[in-house]
Amino acid sequence: MSELEIKKEVERQFEILKRGCEEIISEEEFKKKLENSIKNNKPLKIKLGIDPTGSELHIGHAVPLRKLKQFQDLGHEVNFLIGTFTARIGDPTGKSETRKMLSFETIQENIKTYLEQVKLILDLDKLKVVYNHNWLEKLTLEEMLKLLSMFTVSQMIQREDFSKRLSNNQPVSLIEFTYPILQGYDSVALEADVELGATEQKFNLLRGRDLQKNFNQEQQVCMIMPILVGLDGVEKMSKSLGNYISIKDTPTDMFGKIMSISDELMQNYYEMITNIPLEEVKDMLANHHPMECKKRLAFELVKEYYGEETAKESKLWFENVFSNKNLNVELPEVKFDENEMPALELLSRLKFISTNSEGRRLIDQGAVKVNDVQIKSINEVINLENGTIVRCGKKKIVKIVK
């Protein structure tokens, strides 16, 4: 390739990869790495580390995974690092207390579930899965002390979550100080060129740069990804808050959940969870009705996980049920053995609400209907006959079956 062709290819890859990034440390270094990679036909080593502490991935988790897919498609080496050692410590990032250590058995179970879901986004044939117990368990006490000597206590307490806890007289264990150091050492072990992480991981990612410099390696580029805001438009997407879309949700659930977000969230969601060119997104949001823009967003999300035909079916289903109010379509079904149940308990059992106060608010607002009859009290007893249709708000609907 000529110098001009190389320069064009660097810019092409950079434009693809910078999309959706909060920060790249540094852009100049990243472009230089891309240039050397293209010139020498040597793929960059990309690192994303996860601790398998849970079992269900949502589309917020998918944001960095989609970035890895872009690296895969551009021919780079993607290292999916599973923290089989560090998960036993628990990443303290964003936590107000020390996390419990996980057993190796629990970690192994979570790994299986993770990889089953990851393959919905990444090409496993092009994915290098690595486990950090393979090198961290081999560190001698002397080597570990040498690592610790490269950092100071004052550096560690610069982390926002550590400093907050200390100012509130909450304990921070010494083992938590080792977590960012061990994560940084992972980058040394892999000789990583680029590490991906969420904004709350920035401190840890920079420790990888520090350690690589100390080990006379070329420093990794830190690609900082924003945290996806949940469906409520306020908190980060989280299973515990109930404001999430699982990557294994049914197509109709995915579609309906996207339709429930605020208009203000659409720009961010289009940028983070789709590949539609941003100029096209900008034009669409400026010149089309928000409902149509939201349908397109929901369509694109379902298409990514289930294909175009299923996305079309989900769109048609949504329009039939919620726009045309045609209930002669297949509705999600929930089986109940009980013949009756108080309204608030029913909403909870159907997982339509995450708290009782939310249920009270929805009923007070007239948002809950059974067979198209508005429910007026949280204590109203609902007859659960076969075929009963329960609606909650604009986007949640099920049919009771016996």
Short mmCIF file of C-alpha atoms in Angstrom, two decimals:
data_model
loop_
_atom_site.label_atom_id
_atom_site.label_comp_id
_atom_site.label_asym_id
_atom_site.label_seq_id
_atom_site.Cartn_x
_atom_site.Cartn_y
_atom_site.Cartn_z
CA MET A 1 0.00 0.00 0.00
CA SER A 2 1.14 3.52 -0.72
CA GLU A 3 1.51 6.09 2.07
CA LEU A 4 -1.71 7.76 0.91
CA GLU A 5 -3.61 4.45 0.93
CA ILE A 6 -2.31 3.67 4.40
CA LYS A 7 -3.36 7.09 5.65
CA LYS A 8 -6.85 6.61 4.18
CA GLU A 9 -7.18 3.17 5.78
CA VAL A 10 -6.06 4.54 9.16
CA GLU A 11 -8.76 7.22 8.96
CA ARG A 12 -11.37 4.70 7.82
CA GLN A 13 -10.69 2.35 10.75
CA PHE A 14 -10.40 5.22 13.21
CA GLU A 15 -13.80 6.65 12.17
CA ILE A 16 -15.45 3.24 12.63
CA LEU A 17 -13.83 2.54 15.98
CA LYS A 18 -14.19 5.94 17.62
CA ARG A 19 -17.99 5.88 17.31
CA GLY A 20 -19.68 5.77 20.69
CA CYS A 21 -16.43 6.27 22.64
CA GLU A 22 -16.45 8.68 25.55
CA GLU A 23 -12.66 9.13 25.37
CA ILE A 24 -9.63 7.58 23.70
CA ILE A 25 -6.29 7.87 25.52
CA SER A 26 -4.83 8.93 23.28
CA GLU A 27 -6.21 9.42 19.76
CA GLU A 28 -2.75 10.24 18.40
CA GLU A 29 -1.29 7.02 19.85
CA PHE A 30 -4.24 5.03 18.51
CA LYS A 31 -3.77 6.32 14.98
CA LYS A 32 -0.04 5.51 15.20
CA LYS A 33 -0.84 1.95 16.31
CA LEU A 34 -3.32 1.55 13.46
CA GLU A 35 -0.73 2.85 10.99
CA ASN A 36 1.94 0.40 12.18
CA SER A 37 -0.60 -2.44 12.13
CA ILE A 38 -1.56 -1.72 8.52
CA LYS A 39 2.03 -1.13 7.36
CA ASN A 40 3.33 -4.34 8.92
CA ASN A 41 0.18 -6.39 8.35
CA LYS A 42 0.17 -7.18 12.06
CA PRO A 43 -3.19 -7.13 13.88
CA LEU A 44 -3.51 -5.08 17.05
CA LYS A 45 -4.06 -7.00 20.30
CA ILE A 46 -7.37 -5.84 21.76
CA LYS A 47 -8.33 -6.58 25.35
CA LEU A 48 -11.67 -6.55 27.11
CA GLY A 49 -11.75 -7.99 30.60
CA ILE A 50 -14.89 -9.19 32.33
CA ASP A 51 -15.40 -10.75 35.72
CA PRO A 52 -18.07 -13.46 35.44
CA THR A 53 -19.97 -12.31 38.53
CA GLY A 54 -23.45 -12.57 37.01
CA SER A 55 -25.24 -14.67 34.47
CA GLU A 56 -27.42 -12.46 32.25
CA LEU A 57 -26.10 -9.93 29.76
CA HIS A 58 -28.12 -6.87 28.75
CA ILE A 59 -27.65 -4.45 25.86
CA GLY A 60 -25.58 -2.20 28.13
CA HIS A 61 -23.03 -5.03 28.46
CA ALA A 62 -23.27 -5.42 24.68
CA VAL A 63 -21.86 -1.93 24.01
CA PRO A 64 -18.16 -2.92 24.44
CA LEU A 65 -18.87 -6.34 22.87
CA ARG A 66 -20.15 -4.61 19.74
CA LYS A 67 -16.95 -2.56 19.71
CA LEU A 68 -14.96 -5.82 19.85
CA LYS A 69 -16.97 -7.05 16.85
CA GLN A 70 -15.85 -3.97 14.92
CA PHE A 71 -12.23 -4.81 15.75
CA GLN A 72 -12.85 -8.41 14.64
CA ASP A 73 -14.34 -7.26 11.34
CA LEU A 74 -11.28 -5.05 10.75
CA GLY A 75 -8.97 -8.04 11.20
CA HIS A 76 -7.53 -7.35 14.66
CA GLU A 77 -6.86 -9.92 17.39
CA VAL A 78 -9.57 -9.76 20.04
CA ASN A 79 -8.69 -11.10 23.50
CA PHE A 80 -11.77 -11.74 25.62
CA LEU A 81 -10.24 -11.90 29.07
CA ILE A 82 -12.24 -13.69 31.73
CA GLY A 83 -11.21 -12.76 35.25
CA THR A 84 -11.06 -16.24 36.71
CA PHE A 85 -8.63 -14.92 39.32
CA THR A 86 -9.77 -11.31 39.80
CA ALA A 87 -13.44 -12.34 40.10
CA ARG A 88 -12.49 -14.02 43.35
CA ILE A 89 -11.49 -10.60 44.68
CA GLY A 90 -14.36 -8.67 43.09
CA ASP A 91 -13.94 -5.35 41.29
CA PRO A 92 -14.74 -2.58 43.81
CA THR A 93 -15.57 -0.09 41.04
CA GLY A 94 -18.75 1.78 41.85
CA LYS A 95 -19.38 -0.25 44.99
CA SER A 96 -20.02 1.20 48.42
CA GLU A 97 -18.75 -1.88 50.22
CA THR A 98 -16.27 -4.72 49.79
CA ARG A 99 -17.57 -7.38 47.41
CA LYS A 100 -17.82 -10.99 48.45
CA MET A 101 -15.27 -13.37 46.97
CA LEU A 102 -16.73 -15.87 44.50
CA SER A 103 -15.94 -19.57 44.49
CA PHE A 104 -14.19 -21.01 41.45
CA GLU A 105 -17.22 -23.27 40.87
CA THR A 106 -19.58 -20.26 40.65
CA ILE A 107 -17.17 -18.53 38.28
CA GLN A 108 -17.04 -21.61 36.02
CA GLU A 109 -20.84 -21.75 35.81
CA ASN A 110 -21.06 -18.07 34.98
CA ILE A 111 -18.41 -18.44 32.24
CA LYS A 112 -20.53 -21.01 30.38
CA THR A 113 -23.54 -18.70 30.44
CA TYR A 114 -21.47 -15.69 29.36
CA LEU A 115 -20.00 -17.42 26.33
CA GLU A 116 -23.39 -18.73 25.24
CA GLN A 117 -24.62 -15.14 25.16
CA VAL A 118 -21.42 -13.57 23.80
CA LYS A 119 -21.68 -15.68 20.65
CA LEU A 120 -24.85 -13.75 19.77
CA ILE A 121 -22.59 -10.74 19.14
CA LEU A 122 -19.03 -11.95 18.52
CA ASP A 123 -17.55 -14.49 16.12
CA LEU A 124 -16.23 -17.14 18.52
CA ASP A 125 -13.96 -18.55 15.79
CA LYS A 126 -12.12 -15.21 15.73
CA LEU A 127 -12.18 -14.74 19.49
CA LYS A 128 -9.25 -15.53 21.74
CA VAL A 129 -10.68 -16.41 25.17
CA VAL A 130 -8.06 -16.06 27.90
CA TYR A 131 -8.23 -16.61 31.67
CA ASN A 132 -6.15 -14.49 34.02
CA HIS A 133 -5.65 -17.22 36.65
CA ASN A 134 -3.17 -18.71 34.16
CA TRP A 135 -0.61 -16.00 34.96
CA LEU A 136 -1.82 -14.39 38.19
CA GLU A 137 -1.73 -17.65 40.14
CA LYS A 138 1.92 -18.06 39.13
CA LEU A 139 3.09 -14.76 40.61
CA THR A 140 5.49 -15.35 43.49
CA LEU A 141 5.23 -13.29 46.67
CA GLU A 142 8.37 -11.43 45.61
CA GLU A 143 6.86 -10.59 42.19
CA MET A 144 3.61 -9.47 43.80
CA LEU A 145 5.44 -7.19 46.22
CA LYS A 146 7.37 -5.73 43.30
CA LEU A 147 4.07 -4.92 41.56
CA LEU A 148 2.70 -3.29 44.70
CA SER A 149 5.87 -1.19 45.06
CA MET A 150 5.09 0.51 41.74
CA PHE A 151 2.07 2.30 43.24
CA THR A 152 1.39 4.49 46.26
CA VAL A 153 -1.52 4.63 48.68
CA SER A 154 -2.17 8.23 47.61
CA GLN A 155 -2.55 7.03 44.01
CA MET A 156 -5.08 4.40 45.01
CA ILE A 157 -7.25 6.71 47.08
CA GLN A 158 -7.57 9.02 44.09
CA ARG A 159 -10.18 6.56 42.86
CA GLU A 160 -13.53 8.21 43.39
CA ASP A 161 -15.25 5.22 45.00
CA PHE A 162 -12.33 4.62 47.40
CA SER A 163 -12.14 8.28 48.43
CA LYS A 164 -15.92 8.44 48.97
CA ARG A 165 -15.92 5.37 51.19
CA LEU A 166 -12.97 6.61 53.21
CA SER A 167 -14.55 10.04 53.67
CA ASN A 168 -17.70 8.29 54.91
CA ASN A 169 -15.64 6.18 57.33
CA GLN A 170 -16.49 3.03 55.37
CA PRO A 171 -13.80 0.34 55.21
CA VAL A 172 -11.66 -0.29 52.14
CA SER A 173 -9.73 -3.53 52.34
CA LEU A 174 -6.13 -3.79 51.17
CA ILE A 175 -7.11 -6.55 48.77
CA GLU A 176 -9.31 -4.05 46.90
CA PHE A 177 -6.25 -1.88 46.27
CA THR A 178 -4.70 -4.85 44.45
CA TYR A 179 -7.57 -5.19 41.97
CA PRO A 180 -6.61 -2.35 39.58
CA ILE A 181 -2.97 -3.44 39.82
CA LEU A 182 -3.81 -7.02 38.84
CA GLN A 183 -6.05 -5.77 36.02
CA GLY A 184 -3.13 -3.67 34.85
CA TYR A 185 -0.82 -6.68 34.99
CA ASP A 186 -3.24 -8.53 32.69
CA SER A 187 -2.32 -5.97 30.03
CA VAL A 188 1.36 -6.72 30.59
CA ALA A 189 0.76 -10.47 30.31
CA LEU A 190 -1.15 -10.02 27.05
CA GLU A 191 1.03 -7.17 25.72
CA ALA A 192 -2.24 -5.42 24.89
CA ASP A 193 -2.31 -2.63 22.32
CA VAL A 194 -5.82 -1.44 23.19
CA GLU A 195 -8.00 -2.02 26.25
CA LEU A 196 -11.74 -1.34 26.32
CA GLY A 197 -13.62 -0.39 29.45
CA ALA A 198 -16.54 1.67 30.76
CA THR A 199 -16.07 5.21 32.08
CA GLU A 200 -16.02 3.90 35.66
CA GLN A 201 -13.06 1.67 34.67
CA LYS A 202 -10.82 4.52 33.55
CA PHE A 203 -8.65 4.41 36.68
CA ASN A 204 -8.00 0.68 36.21
CA LEU A 205 -7.24 1.01 32.50
CA LEU A 206 -4.67 3.71 33.17
CA ARG A 207 -2.91 1.42 35.65
CA GLY A 208 -2.35 -0.93 32.74
CA ARG A 209 -0.51 1.85 30.91
CA ASP A 210 1.59 2.52 34.03
CA LEU A 211 2.62 -1.10 34.38
CA GLN A 212 3.38 -1.59 30.70
CA LYS A 213 5.71 1.41 30.87
CA ASN A 214 7.41 -0.07 33.94
CA PHE A 215 7.83 -3.37 32.08
CA ASN A 216 9.30 -1.56 29.04
CA GLN A 217 6.31 -2.33 26.84
CA GLU A 218 4.57 0.03 24.47
CA GLN A 219 1.63 1.50 26.40
CA GLN A 220 -1.87 0.42 25.54
CA VAL A 221 -4.48 2.81 24.23
CA CYS A 222 -7.45 3.13 26.58
CA MET A 223 -10.79 3.16 24.82
CA ILE A 224 -13.35 4.48 27.32
CA MET A 225 -16.96 3.53 26.61
CA PRO A 226 -19.95 5.36 28.14
CA ILE A 227 -22.38 3.46 30.33
CA LEU A 228 -25.75 2.96 28.66
CA VAL A 229 -28.60 4.68 30.48
CA GLY A 230 -31.47 2.37 31.39
CA LEU A 231 -35.05 2.44 30.14
CA ASP A 232 -36.00 4.85 32.94
CA GLY A 233 -33.72 7.49 31.41
CA VAL A 234 -32.08 8.14 34.79
CA GLU A 235 -29.99 5.27 36.17
CA LYS A 236 -27.47 3.14 34.31
CA MET A 237 -28.94 0.01 32.76
CA SER A 238 -29.05 -2.65 35.44
CA LYS A 239 -30.82 -5.94 36.04
CA SER A 240 -31.26 -5.10 39.73
CA LEU A 241 -33.05 -1.85 38.83
CA GLY A 242 -35.30 -3.58 36.30
CA ASN A 243 -34.54 -0.94 33.66
CA TYR A 244 -32.77 -3.24 31.22
CA ILE A 245 -33.20 -5.14 27.97
CA SER A 246 -31.65 -8.60 28.08
CA ILE A 247 -29.91 -9.74 24.91
CA LYS A 248 -32.00 -12.91 25.31
CA ASP A 249 -35.35 -11.12 25.67
CA THR A 250 -38.01 -12.26 23.22
CA PRO A 251 -38.22 -10.18 20.04
CA THR A 252 -41.59 -8.69 21.05
CA ASP A 253 -40.26 -7.81 24.53
CA MET A 254 -37.19 -6.15 22.99
CA PHE A 255 -39.35 -4.16 20.59
CA GLY A 256 -41.83 -3.12 23.28
CA LYS A 257 -39.13 -2.08 25.76
CA ILE A 258 -37.47 0.19 23.19
CA MET A 259 -40.87 1.75 22.46
CA SER A 260 -41.13 2.65 26.16
CA ILE A 261 -38.02 4.88 26.27
CA SER A 262 -38.22 8.66 26.23
CA ASP A 263 -37.68 10.60 23.01
CA GLU A 264 -34.58 12.18 24.59
CA LEU A 265 -32.83 8.79 24.87
CA MET A 266 -33.11 7.92 21.19
CA GLN A 267 -29.98 9.77 19.97
CA ASN A 268 -27.85 7.99 22.56
CA TYR A 269 -29.38 4.57 21.86
CA TYR A 270 -29.00 4.95 18.08
CA GLU A 271 -25.31 5.77 18.54
CA MET A 272 -24.60 3.03 21.09
CA ILE A 273 -26.66 0.04 19.95
CA THR A 274 -26.98 0.40 16.16
CA ASN A 275 -24.67 0.81 13.17
CA ILE A 276 -26.84 3.35 11.35
CA PRO A 277 -24.61 6.26 10.15
CA LEU A 278 -24.86 9.16 12.57
CA GLU A 279 -25.68 11.67 9.82
CA GLU A 280 -28.66 9.52 8.86
CA VAL A 281 -29.71 9.33 12.53
CA LYS A 282 -29.46 13.11 12.90
CA ASP A 283 -31.59 13.67 9.79
CA MET A 284 -34.18 11.09 10.86
CA LEU A 285 -34.60 12.51 14.38
CA ALA A 286 -34.93 16.03 12.99
CA ASN A 287 -37.44 15.25 10.23
CA HIS A 288 -39.52 12.27 11.32
CA HIS A 289 -42.14 11.68 14.00
CA PRO A 290 -40.60 10.35 17.27
CA MET A 291 -42.87 7.27 17.15
CA GLU A 292 -41.52 6.28 13.71
CA CYS A 293 -37.92 6.92 14.85
CA LYS A 294 -38.51 4.70 17.87
CA LYS A 295 -39.98 1.92 15.73
CA ARG A 296 -36.87 2.04 13.53
CA LEU A 297 -34.65 1.83 16.61
CA ALA A 298 -36.62 -1.14 17.96
CA PHE A 299 -36.51 -2.79 14.54
CA GLU A 300 -32.71 -2.41 14.32
CA LEU A 301 -32.19 -3.90 17.79
CA VAL A 302 -34.38 -6.95 17.12
CA LYS A 303 -32.74 -7.41 13.70
CA GLU A 304 -29.29 -7.53 15.29
CA TYR A 305 -30.18 -10.46 17.56
CA TYR A 306 -32.93 -12.26 15.63
CA GLY A 307 -32.64 -11.24 11.97
CA GLU A 308 -34.65 -9.03 9.64
CA GLU A 309 -37.72 -11.26 9.21
CA THR A 310 -38.27 -11.55 12.97
CA ALA A 311 -37.79 -7.79 13.31
CA LYS A 312 -40.52 -7.23 10.72
CA GLU A 313 -42.84 -9.61 12.60
CA SER A 314 -42.15 -7.83 15.91
CA LYS A 315 -42.94 -4.45 14.34
CA LEU A 316 -46.20 -5.77 12.87
CA TRP A 317 -47.14 -7.36 16.22
CA PHE A 318 -46.52 -4.10 18.06
CA GLU A 319 -48.54 -2.09 15.59
CA ASN A 320 -51.44 -4.56 15.74
CA VAL A 321 -51.59 -4.66 19.53
CA PHE A 322 -50.71 -1.10 20.51
CA SER A 323 -51.51 1.05 17.47
CA ASN A 324 -54.45 -0.78 15.90
CA LYS A 325 -55.59 -2.40 19.18
CA ASN A 326 -56.10 -5.66 17.33
CA LEU A 327 -55.88 -8.42 19.94
CA ASN A 328 -56.48 -11.21 17.43
CA VAL A 329 -52.76 -11.84 17.45
CA GLU A 330 -50.57 -14.07 19.55
CA LEU A 331 -49.95 -12.43 22.94
CA PRO A 332 -47.36 -13.39 25.54
CA GLU A 333 -48.98 -15.97 27.84
CA VAL A 334 -48.51 -16.47 31.58
CA LYS A 335 -49.89 -19.51 33.41
CA PHE A 336 -51.52 -19.08 36.80
CA ASP A 337 -52.92 -21.82 39.03
CA GLU A 338 -54.68 -19.25 41.24
CA ASN A 339 -58.22 -18.19 40.34
CA GLU A 340 -57.95 -14.69 41.77
CA MET A 341 -55.32 -12.28 43.06
CA PRO A 342 -55.07 -8.68 44.35
CA ALA A 343 -54.09 -6.23 41.59
CA LEU A 344 -50.77 -5.18 43.16
CA GLU A 345 -49.63 -8.76 43.68
CA LEU A 346 -50.61 -9.62 40.09
CA LEU A 347 -48.49 -6.79 38.69
CA SER A 348 -45.54 -7.97 40.77
CA ARG A 349 -45.96 -11.62 39.74
CA LEU A 350 -46.12 -10.58 36.09
CA LYS A 351 -42.90 -8.56 36.61
CA PHE A 352 -44.66 -5.47 35.29
CA ILE A 353 -43.34 -3.50 38.28
CA SER A 354 -40.11 -3.51 40.31
CA THR A 355 -41.57 -1.92 43.47
CA ASN A 356 -44.97 -1.69 45.16
CA SER A 357 -44.83 2.11 45.01
CA GLU A 358 -44.46 1.89 41.21
CA GLY A 359 -47.55 -0.36 41.14
CA ARG A 360 -49.57 2.09 43.24
CA ARG A 361 -48.55 4.97 40.98
CA LEU A 362 -49.54 3.11 37.79
CA ILE A 363 -52.93 2.11 39.21
CA ASP A 364 -53.56 5.67 40.44
CA GLN A 365 -52.74 6.93 36.94
CA GLY A 366 -55.26 4.52 35.39
CA ALA A 367 -52.51 2.69 33.52
CA VAL A 368 -53.60 -0.84 34.54
CA LYS A 369 -56.48 -2.53 32.71
CA VAL A 370 -57.92 -6.05 32.81
CA ASN A 371 -59.98 -7.01 29.76
CA ASP A 372 -59.93 -3.28 28.90
CA VAL A 373 -61.52 -2.34 32.26
CA GLN A 374 -59.49 0.12 34.33
CA ILE A 375 -58.29 -1.08 37.75
CA LYS A 376 -58.87 1.56 40.41
CA SER A 377 -57.42 0.05 43.59
CA ILE A 378 -54.28 -1.87 44.50
CA ASN A 379 -56.47 -4.22 46.56
CA GLU A 380 -58.99 -4.90 43.80
CA VAL A 381 -59.26 -8.67 43.35
CA ILE A 382 -58.69 -9.78 39.77
CA ASN A 383 -60.44 -12.93 38.47
CA LEU A 384 -57.79 -14.95 36.63
CA GLU A 385 -59.97 -16.70 34.08
CA ASN A 386 -58.44 -18.38 31.05
CA GLY A 387 -57.89 -15.75 28.34
CA THR A 388 -57.89 -12.74 30.69
CA ILE A 389 -55.83 -9.91 29.17
CA VAL A 390 -53.82 -7.70 31.50
CA ARG A 391 -52.33 -4.40 30.31
CA CYS A 392 -49.93 -2.15 32.20
CA GLY A 393 -49.06 1.17 30.63
CA LYS A 394 -48.68 1.45 26.88
CA LYS A 395 -46.26 -1.36 26.21
CA LYS A 396 -46.92 -4.29 28.60
CA ILE A 397 -49.60 -6.84 27.85
CA VAL A 398 -50.12 -10.57 28.62
CA LYS A 399 -52.82 -13.19 28.35
CA ILE A 400 -53.57 -15.38 31.38
CA VAL A 401 -53.82 -19.10 30.66
CA LYS A 402 -54.98 -21.85 32.99
#
